[in-house]
Amino acid sequence: MAFLLRGLDGTKNRLKYFRLDNKSINLITTLLDEIETPLIDDFTHIRQRLAKTSPDVFGLLARMFEAYGEDMTGICAKLETILTEGHCISFRTLAIGGDNLKQMGIADGRAIGQRLNALFAHVLENPEDNTLDVLKRLAKEM
């Protein structure tokens, strides 16, 4: 369905007309938004896209690019590596949390959020740094 709606205005309203559930509507609109940005055969790029979407959505997106004639072999291999090695692709899998930062003396909620965002961005580029000790050190340096 996403193929048919690509480039049309008012996609959500069109999907509601077909009485699709909200989960399906959100999935299709996410795919339509994400298809506009090419997939790059790079671990960091793939982790960033996974963090923005989800492994399931990314897999569907890769299949859409394949249907358009793109070679997804390298990207799918990297995706498999990222998932099997358990790379951090969400805040839930980040080795540090707000409570850790509070224990370090960072009390302001906004400062905690900013540091967690910066640490998450760092871990997407450097997955080997997703350990509590390394992230505490990086948080202190910020």
CSV table of C-alpha atoms in Angstrom, one decimal, residues 43-135:
chain,number,residue,atom,x,y,z
A,43,PHE,CA,27.0,0.7,10.6
A,44,THR,CA,26.5,4.1,12.2
A,45,HIS,CA,23.9,5.1,9.6
A,46,ILE,CA,22.0,1.9,10.1
A,47,ARG,CA,22.0,2.2,13.9
A,48,GLN,CA,20.8,5.8,13.6
A,49,ARG,CA,17.9,4.7,11.4
A,50,LEU,CA,17.1,1.8,13.7
A,51,ALA,CA,17.0,4.2,16.6
A,52,LYS,CA,14.6,6.5,14.7
A,53,THR,CA,12.3,3.7,13.6
A,54,SER,CA,12.6,0.0,14.8
A,55,PRO,CA,14.1,-3.2,13.5
A,56,ASP,CA,10.8,-4.3,12.0
A,57,VAL,CA,10.2,-1.0,10.2
A,58,PHE,CA,13.8,-0.9,9.0
A,59,GLY,CA,13.4,-4.4,7.6
A,60,LEU,CA,10.3,-3.4,5.7
A,61,LEU,CA,12.1,-0.3,4.5
A,62,ALA,CA,15.0,-2.4,3.2
A,63,ARG,CA,12.5,-4.6,1.3
A,64,MET,CA,10.9,-1.5,-0.3
A,65,PHE,CA,14.3,-0.3,-1.5
A,66,GLU,CA,14.9,-3.8,-2.8
A,67,ALA,CA,11.6,-3.6,-4.7
A,68,TYR,CA,12.9,-0.3,-6.3
A,69,GLY,CA,16.0,-2.2,-7.5
A,70,GLU,CA,18.5,-1.3,-4.8
A,71,ASP,CA,21.0,-3.9,-3.6
A,72,MET,CA,20.4,-4.4,0.1
A,73,THR,CA,22.8,-7.3,0.7
A,74,GLY,CA,25.4,-5.3,2.6
A,75,ILE,CA,22.8,-3.4,4.6
A,76,CYS,CA,20.9,-6.5,5.6
A,77,ALA,CA,24.2,-8.2,6.6
A,78,LYS,CA,25.1,-5.2,8.8
A,79,LEU,CA,21.5,-5.1,10.2
A,80,GLU,CA,21.9,-8.8,11.2
A,81,THR,CA,25.3,-8.0,12.9
A,82,ILE,CA,23.8,-5.1,14.8
A,83,LEU,CA,20.9,-7.1,16.1
A,84,THR,CA,22.8,-10.3,16.9
A,85,GLU,CA,25.6,-8.4,18.7
A,86,GLY,CA,23.0,-6.4,20.6
A,87,HIS,CA,24.2,-2.9,19.7
A,88,CYS,CA,22.4,-0.1,21.5
A,89,ILE,CA,19.6,1.2,19.3
A,90,SER,CA,17.3,2.6,21.9
A,91,PHE,CA,17.5,4.4,25.2
A,92,ARG,CA,16.3,1.2,27.0
A,93,THR,CA,19.5,-0.5,26.0
A,94,LEU,CA,21.8,2.5,26.9
A,95,ALA,CA,24.1,1.4,29.7
A,96,ILE,CA,23.4,4.5,31.7
A,97,GLY,CA,20.2,6.1,32.8
A,98,GLY,CA,18.9,9.2,34.5
A,99,ASP,CA,19.3,7.6,38.0
A,100,ASN,CA,23.0,7.1,37.3
A,101,LEU,CA,23.4,10.8,36.3
A,102,LYS,CA,21.5,11.9,39.5
A,103,GLN,CA,23.9,9.8,41.6
A,104,MET,CA,26.7,11.7,39.9
A,105,GLY,CA,25.3,15.0,41.1
A,106,ILE,CA,23.4,16.1,38.0
A,107,ALA,CA,20.0,17.1,39.4
A,108,ASP,CA,18.5,19.3,36.7
A,109,GLY,CA,16.1,17.2,34.5
A,110,ARG,CA,16.9,19.2,31.4
A,111,ALA,CA,20.6,18.6,31.9
A,112,ILE,CA,20.0,14.9,32.4
A,113,GLY,CA,18.0,14.7,29.2
A,114,GLN,CA,20.6,16.6,27.2
A,115,ARG,CA,23.4,14.4,28.5
A,116,LEU,CA,21.5,11.2,27.9
A,117,ASN,CA,20.7,12.4,24.3
A,118,ALA,CA,24.4,13.2,23.7
A,119,LEU,CA,25.5,9.9,25.2
A,120,PHE,CA,23.0,8.0,23.1
A,121,ALA,CA,24.2,9.7,20.0
A,122,HIS,CA,27.8,8.8,20.9
A,123,VAL,CA,26.9,5.2,21.5
A,124,LEU,CA,25.2,5.0,18.1
A,125,GLU,CA,28.5,5.9,16.5
A,126,ASN,CA,30.7,4.0,19.0
A,127,PRO,CA,28.8,0.9,20.2
A,128,GLU,CA,31.8,-0.4,22.1
A,129,ASP,CA,31.5,2.5,24.5
A,130,ASN,CA,28.1,1.4,25.8
A,131,THR,CA,29.4,0.5,29.2
A,132,LEU,CA,28.5,2.2,32.5
A,133,ASP,CA,32.1,3.2,33.3
A,134,VAL,CA,32.8,4.7,29.8
A,135,LEU,CA,29.5,6.6,29.8
